mmCIF file of C-alpha atoms in Angstrom:
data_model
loop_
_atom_site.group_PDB
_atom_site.id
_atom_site.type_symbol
_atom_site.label_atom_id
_atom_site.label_comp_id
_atom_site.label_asym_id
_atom_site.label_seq_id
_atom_site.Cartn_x
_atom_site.Cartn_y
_atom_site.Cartn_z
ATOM 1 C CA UNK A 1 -25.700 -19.794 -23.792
ATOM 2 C CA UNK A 2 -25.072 -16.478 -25.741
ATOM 3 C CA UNK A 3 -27.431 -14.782 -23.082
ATOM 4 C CA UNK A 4 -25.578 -16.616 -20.019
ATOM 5 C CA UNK A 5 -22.119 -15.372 -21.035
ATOM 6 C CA UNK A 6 -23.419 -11.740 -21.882
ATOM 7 C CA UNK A 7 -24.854 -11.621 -18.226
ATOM 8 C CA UNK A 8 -21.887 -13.489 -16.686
ATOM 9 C CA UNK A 9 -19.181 -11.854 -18.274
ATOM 10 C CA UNK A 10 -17.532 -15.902 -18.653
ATOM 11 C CA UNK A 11 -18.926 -19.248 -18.173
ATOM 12 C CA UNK A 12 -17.038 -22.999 -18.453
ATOM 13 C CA UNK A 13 -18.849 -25.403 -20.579
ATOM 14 C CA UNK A 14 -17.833 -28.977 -20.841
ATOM 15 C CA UNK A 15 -18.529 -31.292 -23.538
ATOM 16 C CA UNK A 16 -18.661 -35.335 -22.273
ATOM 17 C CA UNK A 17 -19.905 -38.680 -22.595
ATOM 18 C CA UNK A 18 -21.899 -39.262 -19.706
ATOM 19 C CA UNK A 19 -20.683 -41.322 -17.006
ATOM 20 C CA UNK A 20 -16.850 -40.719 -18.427
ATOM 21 C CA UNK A 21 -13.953 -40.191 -16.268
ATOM 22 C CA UNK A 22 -13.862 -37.041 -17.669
ATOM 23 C CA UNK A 23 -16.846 -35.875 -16.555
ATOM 24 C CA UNK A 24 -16.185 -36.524 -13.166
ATOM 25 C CA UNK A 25 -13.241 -34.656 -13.002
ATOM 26 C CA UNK A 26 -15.137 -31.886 -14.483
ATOM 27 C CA UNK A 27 -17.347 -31.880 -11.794
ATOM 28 C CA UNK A 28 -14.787 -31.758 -9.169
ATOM 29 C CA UNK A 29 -13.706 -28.833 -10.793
ATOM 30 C CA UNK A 30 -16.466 -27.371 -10.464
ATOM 31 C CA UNK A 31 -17.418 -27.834 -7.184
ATOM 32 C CA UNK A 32 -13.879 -26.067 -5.928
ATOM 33 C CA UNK A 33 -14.565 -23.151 -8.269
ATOM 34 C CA UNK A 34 -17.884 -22.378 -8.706
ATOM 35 C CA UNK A 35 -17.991 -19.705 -5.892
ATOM 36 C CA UNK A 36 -16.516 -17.424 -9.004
ATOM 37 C CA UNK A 37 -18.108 -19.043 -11.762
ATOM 38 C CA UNK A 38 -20.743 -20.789 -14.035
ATOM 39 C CA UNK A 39 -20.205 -24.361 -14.940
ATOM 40 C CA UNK A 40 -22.308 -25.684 -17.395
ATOM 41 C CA UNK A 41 -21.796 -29.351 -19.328
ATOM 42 C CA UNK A 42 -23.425 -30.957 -22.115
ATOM 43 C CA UNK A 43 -23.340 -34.746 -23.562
ATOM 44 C CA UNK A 44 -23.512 -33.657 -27.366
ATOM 45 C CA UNK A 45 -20.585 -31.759 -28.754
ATOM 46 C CA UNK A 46 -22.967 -30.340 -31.093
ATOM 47 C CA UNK A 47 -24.604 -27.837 -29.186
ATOM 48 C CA UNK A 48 -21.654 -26.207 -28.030
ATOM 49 C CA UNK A 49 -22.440 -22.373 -30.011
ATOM 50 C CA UNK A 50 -18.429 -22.118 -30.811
ATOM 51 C CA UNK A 51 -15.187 -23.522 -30.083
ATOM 52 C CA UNK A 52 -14.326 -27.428 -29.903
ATOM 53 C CA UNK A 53 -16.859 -29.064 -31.000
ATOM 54 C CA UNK A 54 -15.616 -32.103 -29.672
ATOM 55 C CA UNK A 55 -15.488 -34.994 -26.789
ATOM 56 C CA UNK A 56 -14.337 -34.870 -24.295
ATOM 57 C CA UNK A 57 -13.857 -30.651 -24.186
ATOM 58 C CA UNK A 58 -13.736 -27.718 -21.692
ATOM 59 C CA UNK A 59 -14.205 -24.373 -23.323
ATOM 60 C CA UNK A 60 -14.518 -20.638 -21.415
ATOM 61 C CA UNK A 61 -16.413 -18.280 -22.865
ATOM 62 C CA UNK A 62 -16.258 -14.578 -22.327
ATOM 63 C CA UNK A 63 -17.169 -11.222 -23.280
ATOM 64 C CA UNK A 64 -13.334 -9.788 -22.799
ATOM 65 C CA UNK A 65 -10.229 -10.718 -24.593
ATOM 66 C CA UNK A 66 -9.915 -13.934 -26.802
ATOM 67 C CA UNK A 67 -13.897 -14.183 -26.335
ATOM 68 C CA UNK A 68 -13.489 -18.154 -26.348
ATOM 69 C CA UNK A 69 -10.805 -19.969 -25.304
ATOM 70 C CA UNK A 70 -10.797 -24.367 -25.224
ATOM 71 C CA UNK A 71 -8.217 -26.733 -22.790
ATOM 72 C CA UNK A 72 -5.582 -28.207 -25.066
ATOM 73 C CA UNK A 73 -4.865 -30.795 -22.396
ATOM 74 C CA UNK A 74 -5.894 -33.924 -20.610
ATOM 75 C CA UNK A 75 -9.219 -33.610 -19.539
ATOM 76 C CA UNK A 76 -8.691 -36.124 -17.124
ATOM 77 C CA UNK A 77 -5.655 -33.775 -15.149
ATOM 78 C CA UNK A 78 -7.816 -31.660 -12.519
ATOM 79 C CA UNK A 79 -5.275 -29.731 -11.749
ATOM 80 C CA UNK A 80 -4.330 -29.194 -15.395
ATOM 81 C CA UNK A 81 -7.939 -28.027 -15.949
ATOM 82 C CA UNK A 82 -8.195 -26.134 -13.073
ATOM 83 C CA UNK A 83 -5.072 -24.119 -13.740
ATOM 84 C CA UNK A 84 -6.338 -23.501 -16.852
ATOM 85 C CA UNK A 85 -9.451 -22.015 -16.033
ATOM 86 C CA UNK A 86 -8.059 -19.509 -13.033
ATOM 87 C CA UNK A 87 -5.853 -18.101 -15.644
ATOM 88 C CA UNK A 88 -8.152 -17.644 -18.731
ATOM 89 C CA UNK A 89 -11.405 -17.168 -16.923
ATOM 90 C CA UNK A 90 -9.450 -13.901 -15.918
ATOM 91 C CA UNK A 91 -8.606 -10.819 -18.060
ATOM 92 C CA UNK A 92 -5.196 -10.321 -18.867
ATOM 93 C CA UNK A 93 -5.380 -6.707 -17.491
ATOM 94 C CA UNK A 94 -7.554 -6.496 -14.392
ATOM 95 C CA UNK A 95 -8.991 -2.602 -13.660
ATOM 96 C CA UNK A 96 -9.168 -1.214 -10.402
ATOM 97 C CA UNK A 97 -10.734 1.988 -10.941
ATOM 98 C CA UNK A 98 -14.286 3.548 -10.387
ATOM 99 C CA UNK A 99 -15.755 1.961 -13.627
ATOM 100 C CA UNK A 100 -18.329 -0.466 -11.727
ATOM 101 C CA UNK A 101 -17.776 -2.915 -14.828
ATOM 102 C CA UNK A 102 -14.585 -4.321 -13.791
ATOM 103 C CA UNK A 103 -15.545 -4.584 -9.790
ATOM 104 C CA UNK A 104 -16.852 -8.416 -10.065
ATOM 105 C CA UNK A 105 -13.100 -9.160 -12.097
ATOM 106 C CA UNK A 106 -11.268 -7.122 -9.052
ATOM 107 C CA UNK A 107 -13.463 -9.275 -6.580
ATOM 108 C CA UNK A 108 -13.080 -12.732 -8.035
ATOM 109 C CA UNK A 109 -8.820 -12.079 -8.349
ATOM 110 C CA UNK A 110 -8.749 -10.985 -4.427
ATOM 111 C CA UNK A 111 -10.714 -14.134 -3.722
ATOM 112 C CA UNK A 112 -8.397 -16.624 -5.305
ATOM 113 C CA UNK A 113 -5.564 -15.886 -2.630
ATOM 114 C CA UNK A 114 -3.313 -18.636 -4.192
ATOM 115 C CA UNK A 115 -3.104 -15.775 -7.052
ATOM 116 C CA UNK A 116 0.196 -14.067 -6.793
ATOM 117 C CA UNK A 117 -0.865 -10.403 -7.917
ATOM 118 C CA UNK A 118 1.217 -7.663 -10.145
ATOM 119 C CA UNK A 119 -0.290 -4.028 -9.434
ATOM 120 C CA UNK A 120 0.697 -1.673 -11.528
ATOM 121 C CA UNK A 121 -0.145 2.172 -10.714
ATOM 122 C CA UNK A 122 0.068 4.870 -12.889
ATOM 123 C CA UNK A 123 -1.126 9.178 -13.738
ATOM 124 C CA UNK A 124 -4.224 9.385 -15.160
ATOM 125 C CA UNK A 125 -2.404 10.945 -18.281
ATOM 126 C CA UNK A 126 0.185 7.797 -18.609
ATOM 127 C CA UNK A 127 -2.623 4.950 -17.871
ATOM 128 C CA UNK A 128 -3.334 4.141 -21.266
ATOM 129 C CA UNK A 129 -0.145 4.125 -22.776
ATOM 130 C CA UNK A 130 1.060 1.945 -19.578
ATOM 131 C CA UNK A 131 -1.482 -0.449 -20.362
ATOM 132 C CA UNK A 132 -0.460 -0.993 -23.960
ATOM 133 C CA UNK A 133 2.762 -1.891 -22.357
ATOM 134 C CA UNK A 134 1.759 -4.405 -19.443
ATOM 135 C CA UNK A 135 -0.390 -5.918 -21.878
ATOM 136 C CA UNK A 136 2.333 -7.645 -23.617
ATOM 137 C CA UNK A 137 3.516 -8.389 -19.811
ATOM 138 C CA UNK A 138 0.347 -9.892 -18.927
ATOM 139 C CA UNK A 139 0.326 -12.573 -21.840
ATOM 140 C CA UNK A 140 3.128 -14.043 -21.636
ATOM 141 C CA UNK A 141 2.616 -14.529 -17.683
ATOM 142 C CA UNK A 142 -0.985 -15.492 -16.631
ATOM 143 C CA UNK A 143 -0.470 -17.567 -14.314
ATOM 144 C CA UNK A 144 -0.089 -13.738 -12.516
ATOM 145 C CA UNK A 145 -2.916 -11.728 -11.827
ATOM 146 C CA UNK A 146 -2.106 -8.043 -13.579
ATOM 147 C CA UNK A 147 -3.976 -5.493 -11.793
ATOM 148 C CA UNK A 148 -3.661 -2.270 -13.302
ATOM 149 C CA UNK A 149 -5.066 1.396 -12.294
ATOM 150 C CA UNK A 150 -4.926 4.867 -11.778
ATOM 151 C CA UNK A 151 -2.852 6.521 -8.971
ATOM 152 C CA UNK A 152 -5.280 9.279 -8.621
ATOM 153 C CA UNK A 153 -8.300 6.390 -7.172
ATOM 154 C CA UNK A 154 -6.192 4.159 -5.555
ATOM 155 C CA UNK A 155 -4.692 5.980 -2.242
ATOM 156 C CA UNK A 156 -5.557 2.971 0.110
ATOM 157 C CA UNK A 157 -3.113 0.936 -2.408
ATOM 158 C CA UNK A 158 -0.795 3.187 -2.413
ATOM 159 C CA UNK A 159 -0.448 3.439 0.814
ATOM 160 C CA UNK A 160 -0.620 -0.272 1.815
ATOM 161 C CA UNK A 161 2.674 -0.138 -0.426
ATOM 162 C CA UNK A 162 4.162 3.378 0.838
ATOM 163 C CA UNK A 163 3.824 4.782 -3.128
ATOM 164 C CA UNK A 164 4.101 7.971 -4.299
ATOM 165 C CA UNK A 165 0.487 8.995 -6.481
ATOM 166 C CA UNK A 166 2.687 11.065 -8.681
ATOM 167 C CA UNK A 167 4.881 8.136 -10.530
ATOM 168 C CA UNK A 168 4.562 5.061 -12.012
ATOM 169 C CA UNK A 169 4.987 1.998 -10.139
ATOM 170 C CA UNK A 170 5.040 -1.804 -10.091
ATOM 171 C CA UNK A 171 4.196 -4.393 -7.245
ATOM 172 C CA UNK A 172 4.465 -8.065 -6.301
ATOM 173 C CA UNK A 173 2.317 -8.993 -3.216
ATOM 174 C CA UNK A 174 0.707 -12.736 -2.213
ATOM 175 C CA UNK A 175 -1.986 -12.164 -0.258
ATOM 176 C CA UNK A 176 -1.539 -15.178 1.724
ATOM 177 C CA UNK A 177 1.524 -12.569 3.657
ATOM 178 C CA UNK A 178 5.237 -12.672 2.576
ATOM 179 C CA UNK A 179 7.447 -10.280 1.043
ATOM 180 C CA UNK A 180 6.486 -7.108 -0.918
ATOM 181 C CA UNK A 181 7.936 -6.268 -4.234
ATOM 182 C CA UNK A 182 8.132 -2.692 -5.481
ATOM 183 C CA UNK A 183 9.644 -0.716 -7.961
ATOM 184 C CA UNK A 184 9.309 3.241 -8.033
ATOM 185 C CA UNK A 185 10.387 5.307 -9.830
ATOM 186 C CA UNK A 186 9.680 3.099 -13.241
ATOM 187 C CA UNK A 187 9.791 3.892 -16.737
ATOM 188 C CA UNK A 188 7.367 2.509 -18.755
ATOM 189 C CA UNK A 189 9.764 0.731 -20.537
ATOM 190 C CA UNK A 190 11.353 -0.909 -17.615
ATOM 191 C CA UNK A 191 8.455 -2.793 -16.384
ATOM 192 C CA UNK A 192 9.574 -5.827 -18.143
ATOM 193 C CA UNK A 193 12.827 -6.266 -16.953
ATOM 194 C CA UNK A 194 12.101 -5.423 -13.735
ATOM 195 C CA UNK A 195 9.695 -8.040 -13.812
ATOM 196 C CA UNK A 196 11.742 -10.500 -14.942
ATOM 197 C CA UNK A 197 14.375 -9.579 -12.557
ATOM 198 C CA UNK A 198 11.638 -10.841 -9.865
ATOM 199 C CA UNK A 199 10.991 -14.068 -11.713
ATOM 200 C CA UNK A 200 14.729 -14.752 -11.672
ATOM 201 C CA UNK A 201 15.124 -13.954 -7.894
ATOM 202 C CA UNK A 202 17.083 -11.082 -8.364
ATOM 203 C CA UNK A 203 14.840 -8.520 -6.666
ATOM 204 C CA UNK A 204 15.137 -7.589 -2.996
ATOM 205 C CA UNK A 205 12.260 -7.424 -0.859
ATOM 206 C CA UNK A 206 10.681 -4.184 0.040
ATOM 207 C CA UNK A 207 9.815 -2.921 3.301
ATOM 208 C CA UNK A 208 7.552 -0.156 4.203
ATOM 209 C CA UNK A 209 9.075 2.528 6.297
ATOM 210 C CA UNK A 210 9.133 5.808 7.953
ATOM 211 C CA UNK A 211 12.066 8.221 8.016
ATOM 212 C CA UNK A 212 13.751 7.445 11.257
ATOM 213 C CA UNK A 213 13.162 10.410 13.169
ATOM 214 C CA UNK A 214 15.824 12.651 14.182
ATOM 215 C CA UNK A 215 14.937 12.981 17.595
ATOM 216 C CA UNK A 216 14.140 9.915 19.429
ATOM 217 C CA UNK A 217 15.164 10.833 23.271
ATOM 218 C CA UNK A 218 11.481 10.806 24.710
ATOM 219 C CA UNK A 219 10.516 7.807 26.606
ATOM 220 C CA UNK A 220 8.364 6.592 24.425
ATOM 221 C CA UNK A 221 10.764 5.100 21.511
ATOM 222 C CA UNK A 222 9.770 5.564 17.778
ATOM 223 C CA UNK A 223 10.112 2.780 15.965
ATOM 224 C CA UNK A 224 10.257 2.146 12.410
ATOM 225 C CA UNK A 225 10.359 -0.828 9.848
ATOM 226 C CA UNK A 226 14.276 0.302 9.596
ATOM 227 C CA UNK A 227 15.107 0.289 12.864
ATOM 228 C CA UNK A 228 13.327 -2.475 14.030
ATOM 229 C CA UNK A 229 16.500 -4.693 14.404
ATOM 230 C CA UNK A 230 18.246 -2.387 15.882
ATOM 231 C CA UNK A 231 15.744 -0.966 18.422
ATOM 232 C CA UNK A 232 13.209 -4.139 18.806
ATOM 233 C CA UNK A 233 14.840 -7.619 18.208
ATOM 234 C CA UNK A 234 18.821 -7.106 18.484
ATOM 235 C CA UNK A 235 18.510 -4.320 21.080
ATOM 236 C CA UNK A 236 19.524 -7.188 24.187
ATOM 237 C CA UNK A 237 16.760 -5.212 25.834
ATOM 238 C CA UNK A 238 13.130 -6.068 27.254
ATOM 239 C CA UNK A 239 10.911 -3.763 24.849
ATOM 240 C CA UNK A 240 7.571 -3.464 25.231
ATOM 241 C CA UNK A 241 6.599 -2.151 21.836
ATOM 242 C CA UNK A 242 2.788 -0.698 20.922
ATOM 243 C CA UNK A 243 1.668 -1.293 17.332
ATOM 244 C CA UNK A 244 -0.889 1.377 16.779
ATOM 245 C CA UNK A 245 -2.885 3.246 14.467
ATOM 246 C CA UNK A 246 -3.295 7.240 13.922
ATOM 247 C CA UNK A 247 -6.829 7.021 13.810
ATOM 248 C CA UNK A 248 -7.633 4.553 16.101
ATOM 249 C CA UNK A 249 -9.987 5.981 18.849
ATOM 250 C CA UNK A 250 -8.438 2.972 21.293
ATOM 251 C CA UNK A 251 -4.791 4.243 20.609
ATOM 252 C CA UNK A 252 -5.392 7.589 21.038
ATOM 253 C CA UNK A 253 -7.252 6.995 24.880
ATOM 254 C CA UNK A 254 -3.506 4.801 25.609
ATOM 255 C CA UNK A 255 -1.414 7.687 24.387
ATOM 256 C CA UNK A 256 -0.913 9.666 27.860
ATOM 257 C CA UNK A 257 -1.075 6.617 29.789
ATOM 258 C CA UNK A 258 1.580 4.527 27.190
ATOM 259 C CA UNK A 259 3.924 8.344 27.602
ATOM 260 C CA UNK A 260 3.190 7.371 31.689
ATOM 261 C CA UNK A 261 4.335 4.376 31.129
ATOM 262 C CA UNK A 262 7.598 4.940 29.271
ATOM 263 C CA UNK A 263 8.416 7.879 32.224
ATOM 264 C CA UNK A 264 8.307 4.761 34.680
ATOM 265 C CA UNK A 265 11.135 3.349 32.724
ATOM 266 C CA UNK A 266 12.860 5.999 31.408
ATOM 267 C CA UNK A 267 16.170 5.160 33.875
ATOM 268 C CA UNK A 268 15.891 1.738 33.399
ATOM 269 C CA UNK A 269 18.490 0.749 30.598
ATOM 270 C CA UNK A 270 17.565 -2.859 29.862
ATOM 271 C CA UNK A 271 13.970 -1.401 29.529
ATOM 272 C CA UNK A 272 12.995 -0.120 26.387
ATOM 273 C CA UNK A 273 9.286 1.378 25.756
ATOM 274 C CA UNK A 274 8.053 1.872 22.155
ATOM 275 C CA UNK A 275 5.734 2.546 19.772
ATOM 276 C CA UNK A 276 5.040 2.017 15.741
ATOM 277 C CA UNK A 277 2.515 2.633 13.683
ATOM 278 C CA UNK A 278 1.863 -0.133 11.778
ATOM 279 C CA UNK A 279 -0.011 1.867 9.186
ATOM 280 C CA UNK A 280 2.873 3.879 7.994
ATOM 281 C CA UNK A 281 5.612 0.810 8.705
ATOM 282 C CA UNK A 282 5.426 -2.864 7.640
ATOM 283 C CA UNK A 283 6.542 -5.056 10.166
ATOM 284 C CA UNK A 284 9.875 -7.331 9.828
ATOM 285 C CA UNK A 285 9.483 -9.990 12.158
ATOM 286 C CA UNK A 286 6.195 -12.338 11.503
ATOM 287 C CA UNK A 287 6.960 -13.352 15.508
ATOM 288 C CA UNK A 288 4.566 -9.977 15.987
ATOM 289 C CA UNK A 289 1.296 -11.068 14.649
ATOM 290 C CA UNK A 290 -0.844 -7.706 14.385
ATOM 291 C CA UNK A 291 -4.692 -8.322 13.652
ATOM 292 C CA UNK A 292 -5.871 -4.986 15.121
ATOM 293 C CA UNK A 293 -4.736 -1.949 17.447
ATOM 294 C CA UNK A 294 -3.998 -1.215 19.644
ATOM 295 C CA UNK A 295 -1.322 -4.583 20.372
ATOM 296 C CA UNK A 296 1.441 -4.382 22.315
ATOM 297 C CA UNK A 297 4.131 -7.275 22.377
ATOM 298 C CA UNK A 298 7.447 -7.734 25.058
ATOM 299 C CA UNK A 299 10.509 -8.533 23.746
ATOM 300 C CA UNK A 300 12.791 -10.290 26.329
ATOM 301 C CA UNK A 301 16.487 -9.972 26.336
ATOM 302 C CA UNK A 302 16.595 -13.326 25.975
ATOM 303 C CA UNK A 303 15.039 -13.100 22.563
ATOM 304 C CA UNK A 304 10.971 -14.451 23.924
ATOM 305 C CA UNK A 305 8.031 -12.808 22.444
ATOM 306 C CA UNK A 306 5.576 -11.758 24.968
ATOM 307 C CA UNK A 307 1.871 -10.437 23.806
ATOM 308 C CA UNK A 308 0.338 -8.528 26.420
ATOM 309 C CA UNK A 309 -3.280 -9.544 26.524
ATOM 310 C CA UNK A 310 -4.087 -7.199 30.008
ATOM 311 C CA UNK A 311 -6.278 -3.938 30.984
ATOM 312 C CA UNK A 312 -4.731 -0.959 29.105
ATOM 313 C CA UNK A 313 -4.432 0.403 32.933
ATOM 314 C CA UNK A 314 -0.649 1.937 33.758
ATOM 315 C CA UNK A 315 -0.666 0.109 36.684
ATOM 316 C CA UNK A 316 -1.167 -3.344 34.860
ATOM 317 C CA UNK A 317 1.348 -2.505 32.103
ATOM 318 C CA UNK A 318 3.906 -1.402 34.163
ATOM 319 C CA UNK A 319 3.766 -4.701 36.230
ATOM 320 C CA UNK A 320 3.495 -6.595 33.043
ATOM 321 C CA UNK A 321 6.681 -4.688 32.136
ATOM 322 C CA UNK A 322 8.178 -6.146 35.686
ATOM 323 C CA UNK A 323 7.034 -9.561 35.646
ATOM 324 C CA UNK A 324 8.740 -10.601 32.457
ATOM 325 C CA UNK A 325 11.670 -8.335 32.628
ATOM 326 C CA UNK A 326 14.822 -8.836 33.576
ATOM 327 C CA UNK A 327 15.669 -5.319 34.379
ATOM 328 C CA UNK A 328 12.288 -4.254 35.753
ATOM 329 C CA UNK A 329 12.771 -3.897 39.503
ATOM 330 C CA UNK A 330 10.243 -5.277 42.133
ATOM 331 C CA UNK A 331 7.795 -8.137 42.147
ATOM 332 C CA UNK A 332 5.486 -8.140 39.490
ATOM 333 C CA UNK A 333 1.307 -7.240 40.612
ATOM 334 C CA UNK A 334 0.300 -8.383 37.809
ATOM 335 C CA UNK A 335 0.263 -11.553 36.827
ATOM 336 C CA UNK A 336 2.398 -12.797 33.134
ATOM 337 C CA UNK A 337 0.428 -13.772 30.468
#
């Protein structure tokens, strides 16, 4: 067992009478969560190295934190149990860093994506002390996953959230989609409050945005996550609008056509044309579903969400344009989707 837990990291051992209810709750346990980890069970208490030495019993045991850890409740709640095990089968501070050792800990907590997760960035020179802090956090919340690293290897994060690298800063993300939760600028000794500002409801939801730029009179519109409303879904306007990427090779062929495009249109006044990128801006309205880029959507006056699934032609978007708007002028070529 010693060996198994050294080479695991954490392991769930059961202690039961064979054939008990128990048991088979156990083993339905199991079977939802063994993707992550190793279940083992025995039928004498006995040879249990540690811990309760007891039936009926479930026990972790680990090579981080509390080292051993037993289930205090009914062994015959699976949910009870299960809850129990996602929360202590997990360290209390989760690193996301270069250090390899922590990788299979930062794997397993993105994989259990009914895990609300807490990521906390910080300096290199503040890390520690920052962790001595969120510590205390971490405890007294597990049902949280507390994800905790340094700003200086984390740019991808940091820019999912639209941080700074040279601050500290606290997040609140489900990975299942919803709201983001950020605080930055944040003191060190802040991070509680703030945090339990968010368990009480009392912290707004953060949105990722660009500046809005000051000049926005070419035909293509820019659009941010801040003018979004105003520009996209309260304009009382047909808008096409092009989520994109800077680096996507795709995008970049559109570009002159898209600019072609928004020249066709540029008299119109119910016709918008527009572009975000969806990199730099989260997007408000979960009506525009974004899997990859280039997409382009329609917004009709009449408040109808169009996605445009045609050639990335100028003819066809034009007449796509036309077909579904009610300031577009002559008969549409191409055909609505």
């Amino acid at each position: 067992m010693a060996a198994k837990v050294k080479s695991d990291d954490v392991v769930v051992v059961g202690a039961f009478k064979d054939g008990s209810d128990e048991l088979t709750v156990f083993g339905k346990v199991a079977d939802a969560l063994r993707n992550d980890l190793s279940f083992f069970h025995t039928h004498d208490a006995s040879l249990l190295p540690e811990g309760k030495k007891e039936m009926p019993s479930v026990n972790i045991f680990k090579t981080f934190d509390d080292g051993l850890v037993s289930f205090e409740g009914d062994a015959k709640d699976e949910e009870a149990i299960k809850k129990f095990i996602q929360e202590k089968s997990t360290p209390i501070l989760i690193p996301m860093d270069s250090n390899p050792a922590g990788k299979k800990h930062l794997q397993k907590s993105f994989s259990m994506t009914d895990r609300v997760k807490v990521l906390v960035f910080a300096p290199k020179k503040e890390i520690e002390s920052v962790k001595t802090t969120l510590h205390g956090i971490a405890s007294k919340n597990r049902e949280y996953d507390f994800i905790v690293g340094p700003t200086e290897e984390n740019d991808h994060a940091l820019k999912f959230f639209g941080l700074a690298a040279d601050s500290l800063s606290m997040s609140v993300y489900n990975l299942k989609g919803g709201p983001k939760y950020v605080k930055q600028p944040l003191a060190s000794s802040e991070m509680e409050s703030w945090f339990d500002s968010y368990l009480k409801g009392e912290v707004a939801a953060h949105v990722k945005s660009e500046d809005v730029p000051k000049d926005n009179s070419a035909p293509v519109k820019i659009v941010t996550a801040n003018t979004f409303k105003e520009l996209v879904t309260e304009a009382k306007k047909d808008v096409l609008v092009e989520f994109y990427a800077p680096w996507c090779g795709h995008c970049k062929k559109l570009a002159p056509i898209y600019d072609e495009v928004g020249e066709a249109f540029e008299d119109e006044e119910k016709v918008t044309i527009a572009k975000m990128d969806a990199t730099a801006n989260d997007i408000p309205d979960p009506r525009f579903d974004v899997k990859g880029f280039p997409t382009l959507y329609m917004m009709t006056a009449g408040g109808e969400v169009k996605k445009y699934e045609g050639d990335r032609s100028k003819d066809s978007l034009i007449d796509f344009v036309k077909s579904v708007s009610a300031g577009g002028k002559g008969e549409a070529a191409h055909s609505e989707l």
